[in-house]
PDB file of C-alpha atoms in Angstrom:
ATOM      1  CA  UNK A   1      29.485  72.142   3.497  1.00 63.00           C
ATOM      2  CA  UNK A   2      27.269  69.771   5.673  1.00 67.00           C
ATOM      3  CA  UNK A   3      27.624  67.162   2.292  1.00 72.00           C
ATOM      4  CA  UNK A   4      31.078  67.821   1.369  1.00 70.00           C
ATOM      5  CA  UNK A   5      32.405  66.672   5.594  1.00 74.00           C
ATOM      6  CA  UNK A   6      30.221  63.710   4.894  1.00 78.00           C
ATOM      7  CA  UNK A   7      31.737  63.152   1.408  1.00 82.00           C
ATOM      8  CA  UNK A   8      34.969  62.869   3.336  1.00 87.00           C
ATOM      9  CA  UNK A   9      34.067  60.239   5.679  1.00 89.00           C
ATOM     10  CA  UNK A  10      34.921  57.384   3.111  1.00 91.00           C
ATOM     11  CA  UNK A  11      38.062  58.466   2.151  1.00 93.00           C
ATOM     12  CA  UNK A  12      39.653  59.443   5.449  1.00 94.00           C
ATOM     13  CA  UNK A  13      38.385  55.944   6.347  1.00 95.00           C
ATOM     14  CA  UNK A  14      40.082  54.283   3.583  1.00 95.00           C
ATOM     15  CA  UNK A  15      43.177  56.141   4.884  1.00 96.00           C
ATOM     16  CA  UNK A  16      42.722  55.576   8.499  1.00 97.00           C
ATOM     17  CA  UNK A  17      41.785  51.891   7.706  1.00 97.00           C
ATOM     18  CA  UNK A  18      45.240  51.695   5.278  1.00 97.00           C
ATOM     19  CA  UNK A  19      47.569  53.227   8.449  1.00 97.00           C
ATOM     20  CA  UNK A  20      46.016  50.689  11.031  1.00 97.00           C
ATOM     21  CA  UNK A  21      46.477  47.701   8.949  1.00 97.00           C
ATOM     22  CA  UNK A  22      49.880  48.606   7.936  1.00 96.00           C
ATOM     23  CA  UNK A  23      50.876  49.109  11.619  1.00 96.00           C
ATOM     24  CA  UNK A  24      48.967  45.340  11.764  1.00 96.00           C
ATOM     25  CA  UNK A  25      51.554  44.136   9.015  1.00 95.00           C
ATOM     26  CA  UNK A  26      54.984  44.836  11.391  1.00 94.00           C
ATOM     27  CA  UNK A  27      52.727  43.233  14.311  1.00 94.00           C
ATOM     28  CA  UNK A  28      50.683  40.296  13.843  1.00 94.00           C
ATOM     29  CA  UNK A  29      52.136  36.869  12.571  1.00 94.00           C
ATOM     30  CA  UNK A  30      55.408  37.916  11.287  1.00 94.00           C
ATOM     31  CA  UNK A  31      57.619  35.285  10.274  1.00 94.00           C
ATOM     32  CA  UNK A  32      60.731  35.188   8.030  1.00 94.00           C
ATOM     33  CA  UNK A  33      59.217  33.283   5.319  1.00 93.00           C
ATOM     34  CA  UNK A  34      61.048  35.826   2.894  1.00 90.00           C
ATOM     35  CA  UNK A  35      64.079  35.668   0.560  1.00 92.00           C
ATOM     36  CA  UNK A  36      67.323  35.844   2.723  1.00 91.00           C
ATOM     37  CA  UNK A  37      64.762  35.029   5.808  1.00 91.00           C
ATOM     38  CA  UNK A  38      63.263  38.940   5.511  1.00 92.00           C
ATOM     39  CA  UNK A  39      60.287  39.027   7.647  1.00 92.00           C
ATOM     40  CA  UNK A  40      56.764  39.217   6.583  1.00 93.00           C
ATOM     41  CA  UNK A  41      53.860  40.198   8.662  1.00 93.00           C
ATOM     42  CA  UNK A  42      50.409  37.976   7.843  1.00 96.00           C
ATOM     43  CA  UNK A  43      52.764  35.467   7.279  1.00 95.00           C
ATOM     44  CA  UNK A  44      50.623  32.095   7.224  1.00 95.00           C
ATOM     45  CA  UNK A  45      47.491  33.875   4.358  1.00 95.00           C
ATOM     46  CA  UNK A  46      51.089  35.258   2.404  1.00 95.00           C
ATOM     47  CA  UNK A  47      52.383  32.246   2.560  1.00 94.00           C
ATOM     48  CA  UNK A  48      49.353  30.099   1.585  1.00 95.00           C
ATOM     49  CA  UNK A  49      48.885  32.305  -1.447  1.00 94.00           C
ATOM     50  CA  UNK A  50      52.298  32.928  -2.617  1.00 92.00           C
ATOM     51  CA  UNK A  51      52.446  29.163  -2.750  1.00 92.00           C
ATOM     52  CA  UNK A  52      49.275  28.366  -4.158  1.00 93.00           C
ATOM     53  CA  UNK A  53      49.627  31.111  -6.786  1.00 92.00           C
ATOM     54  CA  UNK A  54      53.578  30.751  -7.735  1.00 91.00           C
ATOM     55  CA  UNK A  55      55.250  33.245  -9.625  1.00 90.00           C
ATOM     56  CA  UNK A  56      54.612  34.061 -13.409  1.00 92.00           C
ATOM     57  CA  UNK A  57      56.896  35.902 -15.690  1.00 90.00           C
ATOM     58  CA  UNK A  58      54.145  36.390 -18.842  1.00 93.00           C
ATOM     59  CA  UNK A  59      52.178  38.353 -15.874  1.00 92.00           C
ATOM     60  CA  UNK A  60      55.328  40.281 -14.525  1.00 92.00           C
ATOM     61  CA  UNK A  61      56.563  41.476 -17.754  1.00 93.00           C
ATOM     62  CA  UNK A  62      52.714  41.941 -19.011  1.00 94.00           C
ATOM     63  CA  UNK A  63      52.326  44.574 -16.513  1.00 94.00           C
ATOM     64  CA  UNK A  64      55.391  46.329 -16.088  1.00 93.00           C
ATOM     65  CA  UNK A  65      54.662  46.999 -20.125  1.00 94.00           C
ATOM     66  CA  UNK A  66      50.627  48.231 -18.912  1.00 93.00           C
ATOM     67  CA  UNK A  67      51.817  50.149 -15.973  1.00 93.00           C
ATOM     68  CA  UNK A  68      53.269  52.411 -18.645  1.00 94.00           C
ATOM     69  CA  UNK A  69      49.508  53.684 -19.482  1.00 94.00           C
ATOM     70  CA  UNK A  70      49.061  55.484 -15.962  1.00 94.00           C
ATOM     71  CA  UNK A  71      52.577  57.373 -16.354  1.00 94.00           C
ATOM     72  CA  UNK A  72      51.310  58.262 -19.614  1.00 94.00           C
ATOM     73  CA  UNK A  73      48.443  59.712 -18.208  1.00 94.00           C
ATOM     74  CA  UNK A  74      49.677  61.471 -15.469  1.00 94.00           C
ATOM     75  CA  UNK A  75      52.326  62.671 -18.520  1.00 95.00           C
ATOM     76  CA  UNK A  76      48.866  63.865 -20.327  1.00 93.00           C
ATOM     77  CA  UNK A  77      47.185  66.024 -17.518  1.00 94.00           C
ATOM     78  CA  UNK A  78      50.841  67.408 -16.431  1.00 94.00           C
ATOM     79  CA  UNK A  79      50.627  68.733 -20.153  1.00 95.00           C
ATOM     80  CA  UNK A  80      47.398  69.966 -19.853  1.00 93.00           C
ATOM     81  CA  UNK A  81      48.485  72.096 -16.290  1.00 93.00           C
ATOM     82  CA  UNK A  82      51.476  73.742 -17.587  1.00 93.00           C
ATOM     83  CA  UNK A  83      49.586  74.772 -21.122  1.00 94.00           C
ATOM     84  CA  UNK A  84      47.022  76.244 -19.100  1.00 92.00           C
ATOM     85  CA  UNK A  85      49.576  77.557 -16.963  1.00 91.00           C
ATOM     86  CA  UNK A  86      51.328  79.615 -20.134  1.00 91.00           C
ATOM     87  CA  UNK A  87      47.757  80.770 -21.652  1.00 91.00           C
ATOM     88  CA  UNK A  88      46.392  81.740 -18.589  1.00 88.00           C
ATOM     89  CA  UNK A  89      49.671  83.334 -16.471  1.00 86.00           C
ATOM     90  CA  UNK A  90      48.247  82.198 -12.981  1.00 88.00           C
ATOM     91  CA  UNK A  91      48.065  78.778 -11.171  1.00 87.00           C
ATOM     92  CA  UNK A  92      44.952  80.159  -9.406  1.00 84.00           C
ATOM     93  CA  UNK A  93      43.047  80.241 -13.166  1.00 87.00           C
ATOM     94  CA  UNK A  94      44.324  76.598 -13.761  1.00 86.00           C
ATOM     95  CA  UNK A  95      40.938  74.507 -13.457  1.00 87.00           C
ATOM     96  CA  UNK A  96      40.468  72.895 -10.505  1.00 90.00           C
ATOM     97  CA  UNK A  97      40.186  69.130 -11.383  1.00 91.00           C
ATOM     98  CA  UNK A  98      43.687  69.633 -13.212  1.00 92.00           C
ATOM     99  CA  UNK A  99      45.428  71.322  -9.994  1.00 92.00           C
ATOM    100  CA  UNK A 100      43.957  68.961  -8.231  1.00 93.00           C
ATOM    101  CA  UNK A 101      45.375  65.936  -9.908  1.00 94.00           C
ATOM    102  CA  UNK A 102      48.936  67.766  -9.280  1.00 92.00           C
ATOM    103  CA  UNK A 103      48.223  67.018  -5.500  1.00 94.00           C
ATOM    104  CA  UNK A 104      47.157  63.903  -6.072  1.00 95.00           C
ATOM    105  CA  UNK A 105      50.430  63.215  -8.241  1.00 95.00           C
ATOM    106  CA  UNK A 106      52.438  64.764  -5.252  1.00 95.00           C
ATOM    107  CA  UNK A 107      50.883  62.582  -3.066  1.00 95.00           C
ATOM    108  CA  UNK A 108      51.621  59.503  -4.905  1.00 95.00           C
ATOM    109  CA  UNK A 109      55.242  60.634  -4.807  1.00 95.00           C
ATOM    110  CA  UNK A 110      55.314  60.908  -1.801  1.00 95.00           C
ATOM    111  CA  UNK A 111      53.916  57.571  -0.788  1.00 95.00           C
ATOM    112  CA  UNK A 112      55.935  55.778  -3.004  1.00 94.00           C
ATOM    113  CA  UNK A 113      59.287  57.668  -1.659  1.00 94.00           C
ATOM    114  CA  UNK A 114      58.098  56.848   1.753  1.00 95.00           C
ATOM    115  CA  UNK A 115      57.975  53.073   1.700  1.00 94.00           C
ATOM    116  CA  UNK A 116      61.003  52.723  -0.382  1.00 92.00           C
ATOM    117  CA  UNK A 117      62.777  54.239   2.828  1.00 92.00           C
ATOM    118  CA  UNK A 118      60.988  52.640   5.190  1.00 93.00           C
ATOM    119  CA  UNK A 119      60.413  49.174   3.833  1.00 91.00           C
ATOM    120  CA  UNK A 120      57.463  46.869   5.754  1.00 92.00           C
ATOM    121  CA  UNK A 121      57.681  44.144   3.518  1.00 91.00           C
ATOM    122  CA  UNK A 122      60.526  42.661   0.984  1.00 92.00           C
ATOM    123  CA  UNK A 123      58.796  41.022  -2.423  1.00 93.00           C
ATOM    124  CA  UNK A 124      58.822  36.901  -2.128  1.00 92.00           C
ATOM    125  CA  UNK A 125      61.477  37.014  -4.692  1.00 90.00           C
ATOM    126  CA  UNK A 126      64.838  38.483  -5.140  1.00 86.00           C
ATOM    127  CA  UNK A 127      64.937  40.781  -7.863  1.00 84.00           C
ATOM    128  CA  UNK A 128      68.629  40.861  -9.918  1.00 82.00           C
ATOM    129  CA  UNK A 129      69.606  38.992  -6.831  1.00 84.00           C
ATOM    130  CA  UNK A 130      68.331  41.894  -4.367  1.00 89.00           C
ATOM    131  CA  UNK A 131      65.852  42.626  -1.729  1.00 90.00           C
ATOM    132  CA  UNK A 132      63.032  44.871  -2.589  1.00 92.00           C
ATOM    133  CA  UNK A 133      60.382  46.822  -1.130  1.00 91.00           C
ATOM    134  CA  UNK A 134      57.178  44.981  -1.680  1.00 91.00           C
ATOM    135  CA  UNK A 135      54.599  47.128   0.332  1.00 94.00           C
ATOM    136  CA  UNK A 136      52.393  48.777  -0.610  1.00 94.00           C
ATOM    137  CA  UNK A 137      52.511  46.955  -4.488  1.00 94.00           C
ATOM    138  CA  UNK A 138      53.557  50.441  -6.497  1.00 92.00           C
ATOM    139  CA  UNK A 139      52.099  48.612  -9.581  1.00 93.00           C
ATOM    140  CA  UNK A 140      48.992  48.197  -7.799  1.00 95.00           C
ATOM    141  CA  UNK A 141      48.799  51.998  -5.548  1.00 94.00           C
ATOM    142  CA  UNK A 142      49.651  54.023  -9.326  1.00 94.00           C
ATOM    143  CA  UNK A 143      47.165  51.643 -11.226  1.00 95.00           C
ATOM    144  CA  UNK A 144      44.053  52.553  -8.744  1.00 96.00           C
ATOM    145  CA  UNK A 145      45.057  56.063  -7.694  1.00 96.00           C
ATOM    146  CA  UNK A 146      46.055  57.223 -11.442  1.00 96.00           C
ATOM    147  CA  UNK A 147      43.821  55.725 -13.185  1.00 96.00           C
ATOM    148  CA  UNK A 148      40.639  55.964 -11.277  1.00 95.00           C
ATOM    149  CA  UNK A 149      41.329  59.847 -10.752  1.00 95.00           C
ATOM    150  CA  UNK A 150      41.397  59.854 -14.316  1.00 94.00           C
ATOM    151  CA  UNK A 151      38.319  57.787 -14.571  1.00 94.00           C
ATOM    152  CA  UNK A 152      36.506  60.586 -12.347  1.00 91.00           C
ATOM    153  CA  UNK A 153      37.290  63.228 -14.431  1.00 91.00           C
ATOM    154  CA  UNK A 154      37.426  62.206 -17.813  1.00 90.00           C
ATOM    155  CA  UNK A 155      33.952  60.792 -17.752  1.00 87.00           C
ATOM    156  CA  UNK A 156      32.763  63.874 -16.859  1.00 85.00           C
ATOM    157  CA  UNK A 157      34.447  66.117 -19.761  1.00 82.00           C
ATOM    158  CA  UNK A 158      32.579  66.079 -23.262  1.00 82.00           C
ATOM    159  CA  UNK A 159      33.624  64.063 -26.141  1.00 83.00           C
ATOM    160  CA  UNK A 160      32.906  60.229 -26.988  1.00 86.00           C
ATOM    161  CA  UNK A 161      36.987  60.108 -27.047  1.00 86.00           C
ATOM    162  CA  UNK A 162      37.496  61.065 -23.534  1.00 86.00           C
ATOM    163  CA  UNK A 163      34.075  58.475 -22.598  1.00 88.00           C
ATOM    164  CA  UNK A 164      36.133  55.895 -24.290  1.00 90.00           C
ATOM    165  CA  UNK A 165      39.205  56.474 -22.392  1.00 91.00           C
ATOM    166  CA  UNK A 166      37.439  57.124 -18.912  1.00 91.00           C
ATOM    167  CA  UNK A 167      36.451  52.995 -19.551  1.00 93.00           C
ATOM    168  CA  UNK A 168      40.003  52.456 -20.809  1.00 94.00           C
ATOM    169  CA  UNK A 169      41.145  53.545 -17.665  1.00 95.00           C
ATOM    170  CA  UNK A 170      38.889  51.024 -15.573  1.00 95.00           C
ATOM    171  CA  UNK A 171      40.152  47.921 -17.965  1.00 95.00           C
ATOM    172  CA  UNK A 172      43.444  49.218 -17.356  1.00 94.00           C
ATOM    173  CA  UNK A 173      42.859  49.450 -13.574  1.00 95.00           C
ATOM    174  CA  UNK A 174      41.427  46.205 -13.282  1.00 96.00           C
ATOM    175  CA  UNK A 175      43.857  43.865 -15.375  1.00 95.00           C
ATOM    176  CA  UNK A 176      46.791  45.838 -14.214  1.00 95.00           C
ATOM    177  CA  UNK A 177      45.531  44.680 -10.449  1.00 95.00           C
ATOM    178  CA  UNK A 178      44.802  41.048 -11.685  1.00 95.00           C
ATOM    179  CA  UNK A 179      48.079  40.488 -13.767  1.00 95.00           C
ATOM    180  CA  UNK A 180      50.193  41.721 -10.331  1.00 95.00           C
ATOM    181  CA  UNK A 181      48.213  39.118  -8.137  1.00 95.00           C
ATOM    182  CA  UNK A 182      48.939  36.424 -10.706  1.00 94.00           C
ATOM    183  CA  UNK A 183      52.935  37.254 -11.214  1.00 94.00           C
ATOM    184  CA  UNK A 184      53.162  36.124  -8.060  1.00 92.00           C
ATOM    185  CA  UNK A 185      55.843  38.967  -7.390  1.00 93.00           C
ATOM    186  CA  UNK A 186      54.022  40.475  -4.117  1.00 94.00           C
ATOM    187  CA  UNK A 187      52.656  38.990  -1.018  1.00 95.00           C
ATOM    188  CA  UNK A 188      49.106  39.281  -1.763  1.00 96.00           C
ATOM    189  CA  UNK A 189      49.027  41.587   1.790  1.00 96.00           C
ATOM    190  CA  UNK A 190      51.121  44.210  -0.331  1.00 96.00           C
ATOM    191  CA  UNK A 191      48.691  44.142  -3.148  1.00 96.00           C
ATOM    192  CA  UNK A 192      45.432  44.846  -0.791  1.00 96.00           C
ATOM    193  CA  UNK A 193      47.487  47.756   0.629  1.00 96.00           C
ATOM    194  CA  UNK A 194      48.271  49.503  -2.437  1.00 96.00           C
ATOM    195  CA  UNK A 195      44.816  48.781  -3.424  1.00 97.00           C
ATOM    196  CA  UNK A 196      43.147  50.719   0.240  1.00 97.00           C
ATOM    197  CA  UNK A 197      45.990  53.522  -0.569  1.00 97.00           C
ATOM    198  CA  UNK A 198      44.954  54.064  -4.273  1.00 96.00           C
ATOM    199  CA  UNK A 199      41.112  53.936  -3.157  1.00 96.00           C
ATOM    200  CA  UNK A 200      41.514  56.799  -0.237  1.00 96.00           C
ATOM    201  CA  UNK A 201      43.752  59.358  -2.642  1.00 96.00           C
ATOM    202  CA  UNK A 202      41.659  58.622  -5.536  1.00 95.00           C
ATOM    203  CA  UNK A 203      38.186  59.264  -3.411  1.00 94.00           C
ATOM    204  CA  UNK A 204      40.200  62.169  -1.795  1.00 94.00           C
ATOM    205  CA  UNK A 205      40.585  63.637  -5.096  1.00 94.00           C
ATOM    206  CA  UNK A 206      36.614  62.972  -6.170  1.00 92.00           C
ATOM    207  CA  UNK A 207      35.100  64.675  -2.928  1.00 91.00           C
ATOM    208  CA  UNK A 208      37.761  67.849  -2.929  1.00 89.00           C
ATOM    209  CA  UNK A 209      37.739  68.649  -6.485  1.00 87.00           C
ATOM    210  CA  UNK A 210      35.433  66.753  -8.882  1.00 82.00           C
ATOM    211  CA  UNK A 211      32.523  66.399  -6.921  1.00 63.00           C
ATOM    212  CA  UNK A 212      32.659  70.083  -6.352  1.00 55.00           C
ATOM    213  CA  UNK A 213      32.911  71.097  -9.390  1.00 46.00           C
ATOM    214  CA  UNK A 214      30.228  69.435 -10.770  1.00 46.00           C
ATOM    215  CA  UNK A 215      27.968  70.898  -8.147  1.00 42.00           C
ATOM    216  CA  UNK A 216      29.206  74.600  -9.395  1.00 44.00           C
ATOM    217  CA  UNK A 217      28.173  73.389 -12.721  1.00 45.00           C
ATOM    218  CA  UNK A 218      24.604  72.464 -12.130  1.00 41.00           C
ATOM    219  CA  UNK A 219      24.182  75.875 -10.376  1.00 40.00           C
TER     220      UNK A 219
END
């Protein structure tokens, strides 16, 4: 018990960390540098990037076509809940890492519902001639939360296939991250905050279910 509270330091941190420096965004040097003068907090290190950076469509359409692979995941494990759902006849005899992942996919759902509502930045271009929520980067939150909750639990199942696709899942992770900072289609503020948000749910994930299970194992 005494381990598991102290697993859970880092990721309410990450969380805590993620609410103060989004309050920070509607706070501290907000300017309307935006499209259609929309207001950006961190305004002078967005702007300095956004302009030394510029905006790239090869990135932009490059990862809207690899942000595909977490959705297909989260398709994968969904798959693998309800079949274990029909064979078994109970939630409670789903395993644990798989339920789990359907709280973590709730979550994520939630998030991303959340700031589409209540918008804290607009992206630093229009998008078919509209304003559009920009924070956290939803390209960026999915890539890290999916993918390295996958990561967690796939390298710990047997199987060279599911080794190989627990590293797939890092690649992804990482160029999907990379190719949304180059596009240029996010103040690079929006990208660190999807990147804090996708490291707290993803760690929550690890302490509550996969750590623990692997503890049960070695007993």
């Amino acid at each position: 018990m005494k381990e598991k509270k102290k697993a859970l330091h880092l990721p309410i941190g990450l969380f805590l960390f993620f609410i103060t420096y989004t309050i920070c965004l509607k706070m501290i040097d907000v300017q309307q540098i935006g499209p259609r003068h929309s207001e950006v907090g961190f305004a002078t290190i967005n702007q300095f990037f956004s302009s030394m950076i510029g905006t790239h469509s090869f990135w932009y359409q490059l990862t809207e076509i690899l942000g595909i692979f977490p959705l297909l995941l989260m398709g994968y494990f969904v798959l693998r809940g309800f079949l274990q759902l029909c064979i078994r006849k109970k939630i409670s005899l789903i395993d644990q890492e798989i339920l789990g992942l359907g709280f973590l996919y709730a979550a994520i759902a939630g998030f991303y519902i959340f700031f589409e509502k209540v918008v804290i930045n607009y992206r630093p271009i229009l998008v078919e001639g509209q304003l559009e929520a920009s924070y956290p980067s939803s390209h960026t939150f999915l890539a890290v939360s999916v993918l390295l909750s996958a990561f967690f639990l796939l390298s710990k199942e047997e199987g060279m296939l599911k080794k190989y696709l627990s590293y797939l899942c890092i690649i992804g992770m990482v160029a999907l991250v990379i190719g949304r900072i180059v596009s240029g289609v996010h103040w690079i503020t929006d990208i660190f905050g999807g990147i804090v948000l996708g490291l707290s749910l993803a760690q929550f994930y690890l302490v509550l279910f996969v750590r623990k299970l692997s503890i049960k194992k070695e007993r």
